[in-house]
PDB file of C-alpha atoms in Angstrom:
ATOM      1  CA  UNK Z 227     -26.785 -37.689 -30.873  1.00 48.00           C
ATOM      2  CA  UNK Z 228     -30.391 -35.823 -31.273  1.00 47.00           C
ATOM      3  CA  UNK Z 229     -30.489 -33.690 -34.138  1.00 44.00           C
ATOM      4  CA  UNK Z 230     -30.631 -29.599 -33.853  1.00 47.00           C
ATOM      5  CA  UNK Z 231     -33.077 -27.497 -35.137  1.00 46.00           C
ATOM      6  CA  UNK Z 232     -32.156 -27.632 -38.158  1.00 54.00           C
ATOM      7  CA  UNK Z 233     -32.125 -31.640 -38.751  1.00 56.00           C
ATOM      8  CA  UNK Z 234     -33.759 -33.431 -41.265  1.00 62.00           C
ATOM      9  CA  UNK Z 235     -36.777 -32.730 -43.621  1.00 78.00           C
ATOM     10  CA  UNK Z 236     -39.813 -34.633 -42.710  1.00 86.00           C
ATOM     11  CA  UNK Z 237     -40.565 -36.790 -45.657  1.00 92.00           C
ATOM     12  CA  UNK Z 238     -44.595 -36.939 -46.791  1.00 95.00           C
ATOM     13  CA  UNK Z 239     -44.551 -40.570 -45.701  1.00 95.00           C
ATOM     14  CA  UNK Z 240     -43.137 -39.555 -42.164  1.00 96.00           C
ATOM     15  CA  UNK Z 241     -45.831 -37.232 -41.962  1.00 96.00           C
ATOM     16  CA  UNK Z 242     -48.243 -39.437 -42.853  1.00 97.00           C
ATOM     17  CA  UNK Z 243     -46.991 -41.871 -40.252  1.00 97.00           C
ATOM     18  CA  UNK Z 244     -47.084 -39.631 -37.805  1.00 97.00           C
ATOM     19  CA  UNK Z 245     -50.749 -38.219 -38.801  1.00 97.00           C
ATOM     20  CA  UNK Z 246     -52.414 -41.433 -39.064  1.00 97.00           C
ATOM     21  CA  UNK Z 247     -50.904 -42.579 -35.497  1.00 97.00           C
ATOM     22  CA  UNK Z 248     -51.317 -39.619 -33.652  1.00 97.00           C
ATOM     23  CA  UNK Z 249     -47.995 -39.655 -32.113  1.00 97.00           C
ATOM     24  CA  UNK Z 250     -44.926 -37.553 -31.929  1.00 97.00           C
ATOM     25  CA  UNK Z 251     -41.054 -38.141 -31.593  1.00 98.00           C
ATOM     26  CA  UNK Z 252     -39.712 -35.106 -29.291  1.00 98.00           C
ATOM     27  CA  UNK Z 253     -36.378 -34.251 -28.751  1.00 98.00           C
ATOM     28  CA  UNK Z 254     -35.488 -32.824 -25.531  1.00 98.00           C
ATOM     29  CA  UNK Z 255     -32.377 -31.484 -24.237  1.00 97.00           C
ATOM     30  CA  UNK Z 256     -31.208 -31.601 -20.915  1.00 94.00           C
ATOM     31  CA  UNK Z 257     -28.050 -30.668 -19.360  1.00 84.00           C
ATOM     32  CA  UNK Z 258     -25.010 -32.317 -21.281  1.00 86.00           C
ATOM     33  CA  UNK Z 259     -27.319 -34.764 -23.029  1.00 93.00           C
ATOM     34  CA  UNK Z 260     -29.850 -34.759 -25.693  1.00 96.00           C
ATOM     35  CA  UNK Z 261     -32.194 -37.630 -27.154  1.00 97.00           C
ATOM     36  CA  UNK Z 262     -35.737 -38.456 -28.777  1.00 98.00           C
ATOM     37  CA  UNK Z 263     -38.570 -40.137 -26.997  1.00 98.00           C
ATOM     38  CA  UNK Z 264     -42.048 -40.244 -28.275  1.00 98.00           C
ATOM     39  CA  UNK Z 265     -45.336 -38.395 -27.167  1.00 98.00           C
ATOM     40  CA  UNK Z 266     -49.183 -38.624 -27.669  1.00 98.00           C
ATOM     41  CA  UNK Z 267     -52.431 -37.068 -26.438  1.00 97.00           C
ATOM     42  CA  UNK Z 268     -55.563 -39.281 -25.745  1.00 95.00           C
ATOM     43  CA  UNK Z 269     -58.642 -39.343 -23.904  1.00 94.00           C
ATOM     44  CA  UNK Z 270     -58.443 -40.194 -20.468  1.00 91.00           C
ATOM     45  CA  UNK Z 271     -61.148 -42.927 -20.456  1.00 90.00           C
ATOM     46  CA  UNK Z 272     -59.421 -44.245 -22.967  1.00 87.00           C
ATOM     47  CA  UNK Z 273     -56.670 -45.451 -21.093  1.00 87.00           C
ATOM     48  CA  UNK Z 274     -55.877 -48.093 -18.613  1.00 82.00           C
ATOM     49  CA  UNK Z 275     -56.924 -47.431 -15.317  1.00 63.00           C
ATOM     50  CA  UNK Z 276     -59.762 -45.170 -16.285  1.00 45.00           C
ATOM     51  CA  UNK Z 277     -63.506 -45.485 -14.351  1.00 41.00           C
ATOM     52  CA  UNK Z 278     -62.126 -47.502 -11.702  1.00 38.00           C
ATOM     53  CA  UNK Z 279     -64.225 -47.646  -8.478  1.00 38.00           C
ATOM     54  CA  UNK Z 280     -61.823 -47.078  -5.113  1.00 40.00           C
ATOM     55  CA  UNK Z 281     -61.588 -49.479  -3.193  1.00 43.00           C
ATOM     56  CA  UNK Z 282     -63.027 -48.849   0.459  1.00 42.00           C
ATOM     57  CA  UNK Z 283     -60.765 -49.691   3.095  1.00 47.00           C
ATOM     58  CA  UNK Z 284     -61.030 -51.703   5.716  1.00 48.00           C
ATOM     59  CA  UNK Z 285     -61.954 -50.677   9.202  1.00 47.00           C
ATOM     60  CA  UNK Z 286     -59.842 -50.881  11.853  1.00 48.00           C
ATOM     61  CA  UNK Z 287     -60.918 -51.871  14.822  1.00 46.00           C
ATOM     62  CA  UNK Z 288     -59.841 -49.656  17.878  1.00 44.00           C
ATOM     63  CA  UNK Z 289     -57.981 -51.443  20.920  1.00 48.00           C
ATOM     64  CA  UNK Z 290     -59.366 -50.138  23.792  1.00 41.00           C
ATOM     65  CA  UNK Z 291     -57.420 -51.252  26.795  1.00 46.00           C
ATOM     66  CA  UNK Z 292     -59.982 -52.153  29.763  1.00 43.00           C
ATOM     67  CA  UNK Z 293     -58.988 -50.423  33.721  1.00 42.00           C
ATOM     68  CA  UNK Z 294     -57.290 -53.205  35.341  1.00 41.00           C
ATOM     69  CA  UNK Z 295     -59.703 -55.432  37.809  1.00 40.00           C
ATOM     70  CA  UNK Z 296     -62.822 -54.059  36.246  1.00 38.00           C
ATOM     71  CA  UNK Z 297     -64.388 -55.914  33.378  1.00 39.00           C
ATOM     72  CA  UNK Z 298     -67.651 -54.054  31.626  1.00 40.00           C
ATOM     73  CA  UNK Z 299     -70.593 -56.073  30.550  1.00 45.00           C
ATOM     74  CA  UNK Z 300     -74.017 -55.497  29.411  1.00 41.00           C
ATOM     75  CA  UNK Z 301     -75.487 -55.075  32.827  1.00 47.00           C
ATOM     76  CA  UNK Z 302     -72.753 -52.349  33.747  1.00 48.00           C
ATOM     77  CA  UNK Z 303     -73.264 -50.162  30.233  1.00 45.00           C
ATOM     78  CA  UNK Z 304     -74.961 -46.838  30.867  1.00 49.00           C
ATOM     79  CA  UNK Z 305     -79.145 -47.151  30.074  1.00 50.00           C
ATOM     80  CA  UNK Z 306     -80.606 -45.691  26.890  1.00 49.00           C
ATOM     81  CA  UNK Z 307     -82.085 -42.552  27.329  1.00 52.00           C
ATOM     82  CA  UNK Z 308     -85.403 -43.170  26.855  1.00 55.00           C
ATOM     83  CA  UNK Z 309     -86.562 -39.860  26.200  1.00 58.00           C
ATOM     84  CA  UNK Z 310     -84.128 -39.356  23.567  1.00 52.00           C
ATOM     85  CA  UNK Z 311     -85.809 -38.927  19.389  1.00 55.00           C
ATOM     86  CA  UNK Z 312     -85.788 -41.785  17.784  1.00 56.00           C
ATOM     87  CA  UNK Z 313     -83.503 -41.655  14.586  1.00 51.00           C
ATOM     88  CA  UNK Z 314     -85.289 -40.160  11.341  1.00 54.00           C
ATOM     89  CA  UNK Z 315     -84.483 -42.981   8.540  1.00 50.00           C
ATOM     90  CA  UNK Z 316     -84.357 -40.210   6.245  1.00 52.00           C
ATOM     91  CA  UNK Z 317     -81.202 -38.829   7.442  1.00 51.00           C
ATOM     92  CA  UNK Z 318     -79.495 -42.263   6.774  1.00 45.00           C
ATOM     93  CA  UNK Z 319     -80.917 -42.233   3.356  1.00 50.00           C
ATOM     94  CA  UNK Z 320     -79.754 -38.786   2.901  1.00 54.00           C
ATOM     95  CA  UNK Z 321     -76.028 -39.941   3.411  1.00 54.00           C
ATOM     96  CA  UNK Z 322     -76.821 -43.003   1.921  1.00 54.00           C
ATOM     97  CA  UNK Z 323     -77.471 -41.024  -1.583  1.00 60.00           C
ATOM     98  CA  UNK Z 324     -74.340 -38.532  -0.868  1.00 58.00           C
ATOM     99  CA  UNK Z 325     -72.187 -41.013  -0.569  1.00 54.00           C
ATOM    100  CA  UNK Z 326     -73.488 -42.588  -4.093  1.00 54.00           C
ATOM    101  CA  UNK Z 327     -73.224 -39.559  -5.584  1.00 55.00           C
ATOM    102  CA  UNK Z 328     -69.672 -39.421  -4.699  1.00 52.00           C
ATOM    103  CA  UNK Z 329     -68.745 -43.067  -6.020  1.00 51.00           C
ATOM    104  CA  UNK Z 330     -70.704 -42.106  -9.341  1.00 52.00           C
ATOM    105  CA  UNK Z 331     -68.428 -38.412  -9.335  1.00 50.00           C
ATOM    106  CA  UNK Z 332     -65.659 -40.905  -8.976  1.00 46.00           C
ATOM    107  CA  UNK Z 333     -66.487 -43.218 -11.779  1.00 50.00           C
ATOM    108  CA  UNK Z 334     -68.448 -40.289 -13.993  1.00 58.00           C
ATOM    109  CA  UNK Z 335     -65.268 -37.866 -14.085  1.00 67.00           C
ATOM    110  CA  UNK Z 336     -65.309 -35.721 -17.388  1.00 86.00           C
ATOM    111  CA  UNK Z 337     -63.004 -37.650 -20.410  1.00 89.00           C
ATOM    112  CA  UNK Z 338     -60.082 -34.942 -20.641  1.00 92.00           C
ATOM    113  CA  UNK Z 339     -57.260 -35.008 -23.355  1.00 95.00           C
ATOM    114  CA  UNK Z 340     -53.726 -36.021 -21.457  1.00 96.00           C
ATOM    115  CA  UNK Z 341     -50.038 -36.802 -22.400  1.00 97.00           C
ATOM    116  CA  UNK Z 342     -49.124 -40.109 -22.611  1.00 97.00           C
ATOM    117  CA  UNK Z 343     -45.534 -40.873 -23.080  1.00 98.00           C
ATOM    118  CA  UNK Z 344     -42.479 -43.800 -23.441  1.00 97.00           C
ATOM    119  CA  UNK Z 345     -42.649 -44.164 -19.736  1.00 97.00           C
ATOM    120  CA  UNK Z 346     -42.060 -47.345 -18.017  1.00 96.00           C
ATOM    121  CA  UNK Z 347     -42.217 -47.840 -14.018  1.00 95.00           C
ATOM    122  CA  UNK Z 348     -41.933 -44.097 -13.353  1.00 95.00           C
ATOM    123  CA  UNK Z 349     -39.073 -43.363 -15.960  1.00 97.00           C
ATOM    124  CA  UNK Z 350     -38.805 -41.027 -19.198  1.00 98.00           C
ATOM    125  CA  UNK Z 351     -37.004 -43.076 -21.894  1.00 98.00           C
ATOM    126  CA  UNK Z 352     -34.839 -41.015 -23.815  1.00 98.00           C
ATOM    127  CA  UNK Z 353     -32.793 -42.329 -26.491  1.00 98.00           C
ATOM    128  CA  UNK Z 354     -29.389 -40.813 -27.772  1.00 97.00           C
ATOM    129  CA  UNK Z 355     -29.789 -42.341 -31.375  1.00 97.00           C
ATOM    130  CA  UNK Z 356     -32.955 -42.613 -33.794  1.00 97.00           C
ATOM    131  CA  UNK Z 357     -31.929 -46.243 -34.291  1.00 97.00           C
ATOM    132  CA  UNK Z 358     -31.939 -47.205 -30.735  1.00 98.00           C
ATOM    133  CA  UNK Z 359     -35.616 -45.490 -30.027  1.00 98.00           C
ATOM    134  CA  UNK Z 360     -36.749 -47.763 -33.270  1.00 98.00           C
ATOM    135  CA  UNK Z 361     -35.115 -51.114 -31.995  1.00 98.00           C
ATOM    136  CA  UNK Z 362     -36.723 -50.412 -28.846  1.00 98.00           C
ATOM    137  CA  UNK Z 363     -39.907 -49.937 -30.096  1.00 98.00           C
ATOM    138  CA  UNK Z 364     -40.283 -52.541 -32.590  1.00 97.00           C
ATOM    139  CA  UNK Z 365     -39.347 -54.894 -29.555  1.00 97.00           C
ATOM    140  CA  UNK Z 366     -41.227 -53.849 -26.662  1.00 95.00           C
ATOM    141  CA  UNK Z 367     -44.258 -53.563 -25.390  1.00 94.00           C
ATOM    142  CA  UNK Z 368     -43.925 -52.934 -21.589  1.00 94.00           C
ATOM    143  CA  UNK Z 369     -44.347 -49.267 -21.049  1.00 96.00           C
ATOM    144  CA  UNK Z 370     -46.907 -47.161 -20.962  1.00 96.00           C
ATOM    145  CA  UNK Z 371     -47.224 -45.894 -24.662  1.00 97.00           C
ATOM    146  CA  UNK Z 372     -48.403 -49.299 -25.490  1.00 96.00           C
ATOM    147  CA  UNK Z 373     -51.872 -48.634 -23.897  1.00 96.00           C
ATOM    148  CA  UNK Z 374     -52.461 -46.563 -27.083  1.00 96.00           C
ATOM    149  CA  UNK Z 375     -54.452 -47.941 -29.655  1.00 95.00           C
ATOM    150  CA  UNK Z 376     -52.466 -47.322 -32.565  1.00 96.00           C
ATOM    151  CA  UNK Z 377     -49.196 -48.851 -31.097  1.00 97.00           C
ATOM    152  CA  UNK Z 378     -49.245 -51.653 -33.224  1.00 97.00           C
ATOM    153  CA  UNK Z 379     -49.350 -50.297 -36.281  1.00 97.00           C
ATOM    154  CA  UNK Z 380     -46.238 -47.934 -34.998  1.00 97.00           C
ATOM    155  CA  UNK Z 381     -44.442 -50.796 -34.381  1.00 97.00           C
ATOM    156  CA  UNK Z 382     -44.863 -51.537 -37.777  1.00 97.00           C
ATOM    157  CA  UNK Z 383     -44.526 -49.131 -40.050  1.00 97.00           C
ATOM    158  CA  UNK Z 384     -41.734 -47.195 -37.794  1.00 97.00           C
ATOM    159  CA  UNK Z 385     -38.351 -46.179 -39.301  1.00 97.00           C
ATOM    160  CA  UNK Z 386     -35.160 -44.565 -38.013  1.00 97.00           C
ATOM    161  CA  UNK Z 387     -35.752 -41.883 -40.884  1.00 96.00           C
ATOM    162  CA  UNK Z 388     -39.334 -41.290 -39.494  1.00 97.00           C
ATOM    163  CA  UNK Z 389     -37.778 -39.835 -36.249  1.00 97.00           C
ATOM    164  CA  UNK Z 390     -37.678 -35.951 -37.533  1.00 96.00           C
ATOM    165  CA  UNK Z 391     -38.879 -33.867 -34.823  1.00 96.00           C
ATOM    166  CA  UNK Z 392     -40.785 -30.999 -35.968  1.00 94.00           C
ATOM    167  CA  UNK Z 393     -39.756 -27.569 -34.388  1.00 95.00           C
ATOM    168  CA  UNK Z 394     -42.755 -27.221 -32.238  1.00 95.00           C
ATOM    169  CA  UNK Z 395     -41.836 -30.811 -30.411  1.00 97.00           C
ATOM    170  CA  UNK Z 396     -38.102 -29.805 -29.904  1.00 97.00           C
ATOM    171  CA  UNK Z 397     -37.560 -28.821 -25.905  1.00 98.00           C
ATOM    172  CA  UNK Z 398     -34.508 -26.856 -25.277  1.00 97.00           C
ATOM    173  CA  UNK Z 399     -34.476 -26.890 -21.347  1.00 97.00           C
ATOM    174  CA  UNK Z 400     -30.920 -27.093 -20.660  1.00 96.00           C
ATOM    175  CA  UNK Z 401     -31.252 -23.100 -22.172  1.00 97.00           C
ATOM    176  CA  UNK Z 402     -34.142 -22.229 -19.837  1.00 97.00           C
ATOM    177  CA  UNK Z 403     -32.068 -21.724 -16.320  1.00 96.00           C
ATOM    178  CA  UNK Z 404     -29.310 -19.402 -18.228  1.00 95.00           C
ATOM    179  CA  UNK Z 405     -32.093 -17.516 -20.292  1.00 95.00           C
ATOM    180  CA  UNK Z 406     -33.802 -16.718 -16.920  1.00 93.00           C
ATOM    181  CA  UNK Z 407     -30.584 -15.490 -15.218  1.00 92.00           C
ATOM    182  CA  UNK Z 408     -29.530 -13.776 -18.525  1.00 88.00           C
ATOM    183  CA  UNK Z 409     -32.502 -10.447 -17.119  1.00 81.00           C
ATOM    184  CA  UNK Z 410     -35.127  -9.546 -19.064  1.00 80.00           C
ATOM    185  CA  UNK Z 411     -34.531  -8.120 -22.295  1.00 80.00           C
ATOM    186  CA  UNK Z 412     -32.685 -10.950 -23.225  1.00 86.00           C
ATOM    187  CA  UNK Z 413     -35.782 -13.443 -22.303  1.00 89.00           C
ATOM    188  CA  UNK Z 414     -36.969 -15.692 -25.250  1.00 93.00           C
ATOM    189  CA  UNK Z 415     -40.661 -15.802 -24.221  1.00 92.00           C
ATOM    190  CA  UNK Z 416     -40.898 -19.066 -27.258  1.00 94.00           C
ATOM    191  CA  UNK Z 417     -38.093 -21.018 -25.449  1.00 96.00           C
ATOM    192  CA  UNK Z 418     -39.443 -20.537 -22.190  1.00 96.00           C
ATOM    193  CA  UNK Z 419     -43.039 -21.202 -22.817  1.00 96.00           C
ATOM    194  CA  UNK Z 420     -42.548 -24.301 -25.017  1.00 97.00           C
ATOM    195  CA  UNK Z 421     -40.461 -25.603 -21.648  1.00 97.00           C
ATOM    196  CA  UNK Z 422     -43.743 -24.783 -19.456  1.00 97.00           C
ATOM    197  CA  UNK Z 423     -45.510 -26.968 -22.023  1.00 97.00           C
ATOM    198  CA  UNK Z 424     -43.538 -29.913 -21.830  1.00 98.00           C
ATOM    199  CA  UNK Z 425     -42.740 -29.343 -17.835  1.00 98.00           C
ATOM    200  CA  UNK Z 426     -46.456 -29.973 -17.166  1.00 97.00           C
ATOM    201  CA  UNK Z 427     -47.063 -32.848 -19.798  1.00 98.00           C
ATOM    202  CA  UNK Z 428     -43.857 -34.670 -17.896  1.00 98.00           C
ATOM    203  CA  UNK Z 429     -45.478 -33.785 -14.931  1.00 97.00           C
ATOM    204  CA  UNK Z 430     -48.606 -35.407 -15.357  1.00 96.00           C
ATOM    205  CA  UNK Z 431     -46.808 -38.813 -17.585  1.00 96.00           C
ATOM    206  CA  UNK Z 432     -44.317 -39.402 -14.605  1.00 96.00           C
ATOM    207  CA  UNK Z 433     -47.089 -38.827 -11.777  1.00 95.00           C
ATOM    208  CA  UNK Z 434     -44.646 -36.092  -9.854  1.00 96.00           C
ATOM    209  CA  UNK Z 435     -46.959 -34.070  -7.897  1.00 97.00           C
ATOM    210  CA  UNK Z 436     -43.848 -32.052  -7.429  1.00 96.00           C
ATOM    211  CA  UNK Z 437     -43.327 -30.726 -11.079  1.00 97.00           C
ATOM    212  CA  UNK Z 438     -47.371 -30.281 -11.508  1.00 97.00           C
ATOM    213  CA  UNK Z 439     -47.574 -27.706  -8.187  1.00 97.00           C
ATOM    214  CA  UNK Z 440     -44.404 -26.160  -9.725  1.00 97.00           C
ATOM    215  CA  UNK Z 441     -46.412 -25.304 -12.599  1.00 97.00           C
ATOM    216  CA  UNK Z 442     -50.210 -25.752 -11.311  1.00 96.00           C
ATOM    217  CA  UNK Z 443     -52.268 -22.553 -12.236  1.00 95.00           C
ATOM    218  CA  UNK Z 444     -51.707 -19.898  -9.556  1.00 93.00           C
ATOM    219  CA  UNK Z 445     -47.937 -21.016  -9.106  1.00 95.00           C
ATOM    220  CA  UNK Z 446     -45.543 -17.930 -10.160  1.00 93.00           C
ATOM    221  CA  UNK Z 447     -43.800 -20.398 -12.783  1.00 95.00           C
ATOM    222  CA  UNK Z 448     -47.353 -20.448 -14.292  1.00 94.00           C
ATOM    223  CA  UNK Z 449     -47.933 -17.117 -13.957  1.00 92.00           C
ATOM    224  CA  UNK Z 450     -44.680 -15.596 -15.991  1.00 92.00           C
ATOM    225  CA  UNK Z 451     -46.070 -18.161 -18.774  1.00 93.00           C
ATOM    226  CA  UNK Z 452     -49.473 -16.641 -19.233  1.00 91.00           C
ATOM    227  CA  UNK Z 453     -47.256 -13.567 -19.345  1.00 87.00           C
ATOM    228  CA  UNK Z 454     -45.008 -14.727 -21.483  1.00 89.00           C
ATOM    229  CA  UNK Z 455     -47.953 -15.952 -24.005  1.00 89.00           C
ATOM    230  CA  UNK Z 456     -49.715 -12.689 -23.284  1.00 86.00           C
ATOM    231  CA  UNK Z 457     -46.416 -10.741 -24.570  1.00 81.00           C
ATOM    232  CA  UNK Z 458     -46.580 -13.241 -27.849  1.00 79.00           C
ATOM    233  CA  UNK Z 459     -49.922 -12.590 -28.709  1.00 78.00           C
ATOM    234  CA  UNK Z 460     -48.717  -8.755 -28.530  1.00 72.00           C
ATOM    235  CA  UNK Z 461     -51.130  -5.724 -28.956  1.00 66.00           C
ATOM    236  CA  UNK Z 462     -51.624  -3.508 -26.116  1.00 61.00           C
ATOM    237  CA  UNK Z 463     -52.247  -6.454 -23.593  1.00 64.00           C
ATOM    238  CA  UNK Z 464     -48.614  -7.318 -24.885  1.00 62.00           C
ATOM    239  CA  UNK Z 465     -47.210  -4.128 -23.645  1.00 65.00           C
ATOM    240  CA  UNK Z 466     -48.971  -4.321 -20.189  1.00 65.00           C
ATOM    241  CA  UNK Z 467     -47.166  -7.759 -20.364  1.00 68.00           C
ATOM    242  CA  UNK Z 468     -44.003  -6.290 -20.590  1.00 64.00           C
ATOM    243  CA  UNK Z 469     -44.077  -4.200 -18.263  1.00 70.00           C
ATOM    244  CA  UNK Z 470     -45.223  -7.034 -15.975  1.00 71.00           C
ATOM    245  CA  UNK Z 471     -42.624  -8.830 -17.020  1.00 72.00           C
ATOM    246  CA  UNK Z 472     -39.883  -5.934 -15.547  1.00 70.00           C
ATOM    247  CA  UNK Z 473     -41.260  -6.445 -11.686  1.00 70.00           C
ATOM    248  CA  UNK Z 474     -40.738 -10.141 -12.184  1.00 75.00           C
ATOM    249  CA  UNK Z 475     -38.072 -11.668 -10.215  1.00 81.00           C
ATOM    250  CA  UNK Z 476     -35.704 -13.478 -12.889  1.00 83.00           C
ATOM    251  CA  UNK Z 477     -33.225 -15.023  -9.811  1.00 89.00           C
ATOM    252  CA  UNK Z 478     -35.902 -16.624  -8.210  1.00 91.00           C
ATOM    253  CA  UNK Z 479     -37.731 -17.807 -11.864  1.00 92.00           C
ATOM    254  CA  UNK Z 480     -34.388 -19.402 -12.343  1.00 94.00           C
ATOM    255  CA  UNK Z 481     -33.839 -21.067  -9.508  1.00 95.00           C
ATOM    256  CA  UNK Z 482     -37.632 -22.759  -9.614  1.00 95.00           C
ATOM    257  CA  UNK Z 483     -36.938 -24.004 -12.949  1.00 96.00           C
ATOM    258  CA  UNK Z 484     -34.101 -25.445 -11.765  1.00 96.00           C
ATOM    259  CA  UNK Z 485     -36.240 -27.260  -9.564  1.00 96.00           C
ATOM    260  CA  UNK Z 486     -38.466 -28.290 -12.356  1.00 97.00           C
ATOM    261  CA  UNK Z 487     -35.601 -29.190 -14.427  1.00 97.00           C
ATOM    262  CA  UNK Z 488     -33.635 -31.493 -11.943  1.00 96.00           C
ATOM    263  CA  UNK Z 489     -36.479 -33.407 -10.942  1.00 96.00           C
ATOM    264  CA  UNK Z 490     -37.049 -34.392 -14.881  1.00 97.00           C
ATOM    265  CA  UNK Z 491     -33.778 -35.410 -15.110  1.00 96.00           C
ATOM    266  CA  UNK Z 492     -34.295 -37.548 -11.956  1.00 96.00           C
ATOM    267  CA  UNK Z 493     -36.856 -39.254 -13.786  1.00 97.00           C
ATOM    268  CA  UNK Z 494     -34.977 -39.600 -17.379  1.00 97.00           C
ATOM    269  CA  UNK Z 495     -34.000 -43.016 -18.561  1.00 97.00           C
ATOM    270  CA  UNK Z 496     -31.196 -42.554 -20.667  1.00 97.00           C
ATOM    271  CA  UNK Z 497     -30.849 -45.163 -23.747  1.00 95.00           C
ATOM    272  CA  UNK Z 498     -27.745 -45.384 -26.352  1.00 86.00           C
TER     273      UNK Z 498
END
């Protein structure tokens, strides 16, 4: 099973690993079960898929059913207006150039940093045991992980002993729905914003526009976590934070991270 909290040391060699690859292992938790899967953060245009064009598509052509025992040719279409201005070719190139500048938005969007995770055909792989995340690795190269450059090298030099999750990269959401119901003085602001964190970063790696509007900026989920953060950071804004945090609704919190939650699992590929 996934190791707690208080698992094993990182050696200097797993850190070094981990450092020169840019990766993660993460440990989530999630209802009755618990595993490792790995995580990294790369530049969009660095990934497949990036700068790619959309493709137009094709026009359809509209049936228009003719009035029975009439048929319309050219000599029965109504006559040009002849008084009518002729067209300015500089309103065509006008649209012409908008509609340019809206390809090159589409091929010119800003490089941003985004999560990139062992995902393969829509599913989170989670594995149970350190060993069986290793074996796995060392032996595939169909998900979506393998896009990054370093992935051969992980393949490599990875080790079951290497797969030490550092505190920070340890996701205790089966704790969230139960922390939220629990009221709040007994909220654990850490717990709940580290499960914001990796709520959106799932969001994004499985493509579930569900779980990013859940937490989008705006949505009340995403407004108790700048709260919550705000409360962390503490000094008077902290105490105005708290006293936000009393008019917050903890029933309905829970049951939207419930939400959140069941639609990850929905998505989890669990490994031995």
């Amino acid at each position: 099973m996934a190791a707690d909290s208080d698992g094993p040391v990182r050696s200097a060699e797993t850190d070094k690993l981990w450092n020169e690859t840019s990766v993660d292992p993460v440990e989530l938790h999630l209802g009755k079960d618990s595993g490792f899967t790995l995580r990294a953060y790369r530049m969009s245009d660095t990934l497949p898929g990036a700068k790619t064009a959309p493709e137009p598509e094709p026009e359809e052509e509209e049936d228009v059913e003719e009035p029975r025992g009439k048929h319309r040719d050219a000599d029965d279409a109504e006559p040009e207006d002849e008084d009518a201005p002729e067209p300015d070719a500089a309103d065509f190139a006008d649209e012409e150039e908008e509609a340019a500048d809206d390809d090159e938005d589409a091929l010119d969007a800003e490089p941003e940093e985004v999560p990139v995770f062992l995902t393969r055909k829509g599913k989170l792989l989670v594995f149970r045991e350190a060993e069986a995340l290793v074996e796995y690795v060392k032996a595939n190269d169909d998900h979506d992980l393998a896009a990054i450059e370093e992935y051969a090298e992980l393949q490599e030099r990875l080790t079951a002993a290497d797969i030490a999750c550092d505190e920070d990269d340890i996701y205790e959401l089966d704790l969230v729905v139960a922390n939220l119901r629990g009221g709040q003085e007994g909220w654990e602001p850490e717990l709940l914003i580290k499960a914001a964190e990796v709520g959106r970063d799932l969001g994004y790696a499985l493509k579930n526009d569900s779980i990013i509007a859940s937490l989008a900026p705006g949505s009340p989920l995403d407004d108790l976590d700048e709260t919550f953060r705000v409360v962390v950071d503490g000094g008077m804004r902290g105490r105005f934070a708290k006293r936000r945090l009393k008019r917050s609704d903890s029933q309905q919190a829970a049951i939207a991270w419930r939400g959140v939650i069941a639609k990850i699992n929905d998505h989890v590929e669990w490994r031995g």
